[in-house]
Amino acid sequence: MVSSSLFSAALFSALAAAQKCNLQFDGRLPKDLVAADLDVTNDFFDPNNVLGKGLKVSQVSRILPAGAGGLFDEGVEAQPVEVLISDASIFNDQVGFRRSELLPASNDGSDPSTQGVKTVHFSVKKDNVRLLNLTHEYQLFFLESQDFSTNQVVLKTGTILGQNTPDPDTLQLFGNVNDNPPQLLFSTKFLPDTFNNFALTLDFDKLTTQVFFSTGLDPLKQVTDVLKNDVSGQGQFHFGVLKKGLNGVGDITKNGEQEAGINEGIAYGGIFEEDSADGCISLSP
Ligand SMILES: *[C@@H]1O[C@H](CO)[C@@H](O)[C@H](O)[C@H]1NC(C)=O
């Protein structure tokens, strides 16, 4: 691989799309993997978190066929994975939430995935037979700080608690939720029948976030400038479905109404993180 520092900025941006960057973690599932492989220690995701009490990863995920993947799955024949929630998806007595999330295996809260400059990639797709209930707020991706005091970046959909949501069928990416109000970094209609591809360049030294987005197999496009956003505090990346209850007061992890009979899911593809310290960002495979 040729170092990007050899090139001028203009030339670099032209080449960025074709560049292979060094990977920090890779959650793309090889085509021979089965869901039960995720129940034991593996190279991809933590087998123990975040799950409803007594549940295994294989009980809250469906491996989807290779070839049905997103932008960064096709070339490596990766299998996307759907993350599911049900009435049993109660983690740690958080009865106000239903949640199932995949955490990268190497991301222990203080590892290099939240140091330097990194670009985290993921793609999300609706399941038309396990649709979310957009009366509720959902978190589909977030970075939670090591001390659990904030989410430095979070992708939400549905009706956001405590604010006006003109169209709940929207993907809304917020910055640090301790800001008042949190900064809306980017939003876009949550298109069905296709993967919605995100890449976020997180500068953990300069405390900024830049967003790239596309749908289907289209190359990512820059959709924001480099935005000030406090991404300090390290922590863990969560990919999955966290459904918040309605009318909760006080500690909403414990309070909030959840109707019974939940059968909902979101498909994930192309989960990986690359090192962008030298400006390397993959806009296409
Ligand atoms: C959506 O959620 C609301 C509030 O929990 C509930 O009243 C409604 O029945 C749900 N709709 C569907 C289609 O499940």
XYZ file of C-alpha atoms and ligand atoms in Angstrom:
299
model
C 0.000 0.000 0.000
C 1.263 3.447 -0.908
C 1.311 5.994 1.888
C -1.220 8.766 1.353
C 1.318 11.324 2.572
C 3.056 11.017 -0.805
C 0.100 12.604 -2.511
C -1.323 16.099 -2.604
C -4.694 16.589 -0.924
C -6.487 16.833 -4.279
C -4.909 13.689 -5.603
C -5.509 11.952 -2.339
C -9.254 12.567 -2.398
C -9.392 11.122 -5.906
C -7.571 8.034 -4.716
C -9.287 7.638 -1.360
C -12.083 5.571 -2.828
C -9.727 2.888 -4.040
C -7.533 2.822 -0.982
C -7.432 0.027 1.549
C -7.021 1.392 5.040
C -5.676 -0.450 8.064
C -8.497 -2.084 10.014
C -9.042 -1.599 13.739
C -11.909 -4.102 13.979
C -13.930 -6.094 11.466
C -17.437 -7.375 12.163
C -18.107 -8.661 8.661
C -19.131 -12.281 9.021
C -17.502 -14.787 6.669
C -19.835 -16.867 4.540
C -19.275 -20.129 6.464
C -20.226 -18.619 9.845
C -23.446 -19.736 11.562
C -25.284 -17.874 14.309
C -24.208 -20.365 17.012
C -20.576 -19.374 16.340
C -21.463 -15.994 17.873
C -22.505 -17.631 21.181
C -18.896 -18.433 22.082
C -15.706 -16.356 21.994
C -15.167 -15.307 18.368
C -13.263 -12.757 16.288
C -16.315 -10.633 15.533
C -18.594 -9.767 18.452
C -18.812 -10.096 22.228
C -20.906 -13.248 22.909
C -22.215 -11.862 26.220
C -23.426 -8.301 25.564
C -25.891 -6.667 25.143
C -28.622 -9.278 25.471
C -31.843 -9.889 27.350
C -31.350 -11.951 30.469
C -30.709 -15.612 29.648
C -30.562 -15.055 25.892
C -27.771 -16.054 23.524
C -26.640 -14.061 20.511
C -27.975 -16.808 18.219
C -31.457 -16.320 19.710
C -31.530 -12.629 18.832
C -29.838 -12.691 15.456
C -30.462 -14.045 12.002
C -27.606 -14.513 9.593
C -28.704 -13.279 6.163
C -27.349 -14.721 2.924
C -24.048 -13.444 1.572
C -24.992 -11.551 -1.562
C -27.815 -9.790 0.289
C -25.290 -7.472 1.865
C -24.389 -3.835 1.708
C -21.673 -1.794 0.088
C -18.779 -3.309 2.025
C -20.105 -6.894 2.244
C -20.317 -7.886 -1.405
C -16.622 -7.835 -2.268
C -15.666 -10.012 0.710
C -18.771 -12.247 0.511
C -19.757 -11.260 4.036
C -23.103 -12.268 5.513
C -25.186 -9.471 6.996
C -26.740 -10.143 10.369
C -30.187 -9.114 11.553
C -30.473 -8.129 15.209
C -33.856 -8.895 16.793
C -35.766 -7.830 19.882
C -38.651 -9.582 21.603
C -40.495 -9.269 24.925
C -37.561 -11.174 26.489
C -34.979 -8.579 25.453
C -34.641 -7.117 28.953
C -30.986 -6.479 29.788
C -29.889 -6.005 33.383
C -33.440 -5.417 34.699
C -33.882 -2.438 32.343
C -37.615 -3.046 32.026
C -38.133 0.327 30.307
C -36.059 -0.857 27.342
C -35.970 -3.796 24.977
C -32.484 -4.196 23.575
C -30.137 -6.506 21.660
C -26.813 -5.116 20.488
C -23.615 -6.439 18.977
C -20.313 -5.084 20.353
C -17.061 -5.605 18.435
C -15.040 -8.378 20.112
C -11.874 -6.298 20.579
C -13.671 -3.147 21.756
C -13.323 -3.385 25.541
C -13.872 0.296 26.340
C -10.243 1.413 26.535
C -8.792 -0.101 23.341
C -7.439 1.906 20.359
C -10.813 1.920 18.552
C -11.581 5.130 20.462
C -8.136 6.719 20.155
C -6.455 8.764 17.428
C -8.570 9.182 14.280
C -10.827 6.314 13.267
C -13.645 5.788 10.772
C -16.415 3.449 11.869
C -18.559 1.905 9.120
C -21.963 0.201 9.289
C -25.032 -0.299 7.123
C -28.629 -0.697 8.300
C -31.648 -2.145 6.489
C -35.296 -2.557 7.472
C -36.906 -5.980 7.749
C -40.333 -5.527 6.163
C -41.845 -8.358 8.236
C -40.262 -7.263 11.524
C -40.762 -3.512 11.272
C -40.015 -1.194 14.159
C -42.924 0.599 15.842
C -42.187 4.228 15.072
C -44.308 5.454 17.979
C -41.217 4.546 20.008
C -37.661 5.887 19.970
C -34.928 3.495 18.887
C -31.153 3.637 18.988
C -29.597 1.611 16.163
C -25.946 2.513 16.686
C -24.087 4.365 19.417
C -20.767 4.906 21.097
C -21.227 4.749 24.867
C -18.457 6.297 26.952
C -16.359 4.047 29.158
C -17.947 5.529 32.322
C -21.460 5.092 30.820
C -22.134 8.835 31.303
C -22.980 9.631 27.689
C -23.297 8.518 24.089
C -20.779 10.555 22.088
C -22.597 9.717 18.849
C -25.915 7.907 18.335
C -28.127 6.954 15.382
C -31.819 7.121 16.255
C -35.098 6.465 14.476
C -38.764 6.619 15.432
C -40.298 9.279 17.677
C -37.490 10.828 19.675
C -38.378 11.296 23.356
C -38.534 14.900 24.525
C -38.454 16.502 21.108
C -40.603 17.127 18.091
C -40.146 14.459 15.372
C -41.764 15.648 12.103
C -41.215 12.265 10.389
C -40.412 9.311 12.670
C -39.402 7.229 9.634
C -36.069 9.041 9.567
C -32.519 8.094 10.500
C -31.225 10.838 12.765
C -27.583 10.922 13.765
C -26.891 12.946 16.900
C -23.660 14.058 18.511
C -22.909 13.849 22.225
C -26.236 13.489 24.038
C -24.930 15.452 27.033
C -25.040 18.596 24.872
C -28.221 20.568 25.472
C -29.796 20.081 23.024
C -27.779 17.321 21.328
C -26.408 18.361 17.936
C -28.187 16.789 14.950
C -25.226 15.859 12.761
C -27.162 14.345 9.849
C -30.604 13.011 9.046
C -32.098 11.159 6.099
C -35.287 9.272 5.244
C -34.971 5.621 6.364
C -35.364 4.050 2.927
C -36.770 0.492 2.833
C -35.484 -2.437 0.742
C -31.895 -1.229 0.729
C -28.914 -0.843 3.004
C -28.333 2.663 4.318
C -24.554 2.979 4.600
C -22.840 5.181 7.164
C -19.217 6.032 7.856
C -18.250 8.360 10.698
C -14.757 9.736 11.025
C -14.165 10.303 14.716
C -11.169 12.404 15.743
C -10.578 11.543 19.392
C -7.821 14.182 19.692
C -9.476 17.172 17.984
C -12.955 16.047 19.184
C -14.731 16.147 15.834
C -17.067 13.982 13.768
C -17.547 13.861 10.002
C -20.323 11.873 8.333
C -20.374 9.962 5.018
C -23.505 8.253 3.663
C -24.931 6.336 0.707
C -27.583 3.740 -0.061
C -27.287 0.345 -1.724
C -24.003 -0.214 -3.504
C -23.356 3.479 -4.188
C -20.015 4.815 -2.954
C -20.185 6.845 0.234
C -20.445 10.603 -0.137
C -19.378 13.220 2.373
C -22.596 14.652 3.868
C -21.197 16.923 6.596
C -18.176 19.060 7.245
C -15.816 18.141 10.048
C -18.091 19.033 12.980
C -17.112 19.870 16.536
C -18.414 16.998 18.703
C -17.087 15.816 22.047
C -16.137 12.198 21.364
C -13.839 11.958 24.396
C -14.318 9.289 27.051
C -13.490 6.169 25.005
C -16.072 3.382 25.415
C -17.851 0.809 23.265
C -19.655 0.793 19.924
C -23.137 -0.765 19.938
C -24.823 -2.054 16.762
C -28.388 -3.225 17.286
C -31.875 -2.359 18.404
C -32.512 -0.450 21.629
C -36.228 0.356 21.945
C -37.233 2.939 24.526
C -40.550 2.859 26.378
C -43.297 5.484 26.334
C -44.266 7.921 29.085
C -41.289 7.012 31.264
C -40.442 9.388 34.081
C -37.126 9.614 35.906
C -34.845 6.699 35.057
C -36.204 5.648 31.651
C -34.150 2.451 31.712
C -36.538 1.258 34.420
C -39.686 3.233 33.574
C -41.610 3.383 30.339
C -44.370 1.401 28.727
C -43.572 -1.424 26.327
C -46.433 -3.267 24.713
C -46.202 -7.073 24.527
C -45.738 -9.124 21.380
C -42.571 -7.456 20.098
C -41.024 -9.059 17.011
C -38.763 -6.458 15.464
C -35.391 -6.409 13.767
C -32.843 -4.432 11.794
C -30.250 -5.929 9.438
C -26.614 -4.858 9.768
C -23.909 -5.114 7.156
C -20.406 -3.826 6.665
C -19.508 -3.275 10.316
C -15.831 -2.382 10.560
C -13.508 0.361 11.691
C -10.462 1.673 9.891
C -7.552 3.848 10.947
C -7.882 7.322 9.447
C -4.906 8.919 11.192
C -3.274 9.396 7.775
C -6.555 10.517 6.165
C -7.437 7.089 4.808
C -11.217 6.572 4.437
C -12.855 3.870 2.315
C -15.680 5.424 0.312
C -16.186 2.202 -1.632
C -14.777 -1.319 -1.301
C -46.951 0.678 18.579
O -46.684 1.059 19.897
C -47.786 1.643 20.555
C -47.287 2.115 21.907
O -46.553 1.123 22.583
C -48.898 0.627 20.679
O -50.031 1.226 21.308
C -49.285 0.150 19.291
O -50.230 -0.883 19.395
C -48.068 -0.348 18.548
N -48.424 -0.642 17.164
C -48.193 -1.812 16.604
C -48.599 -1.928 15.172
O -47.680 -2.734 17.215
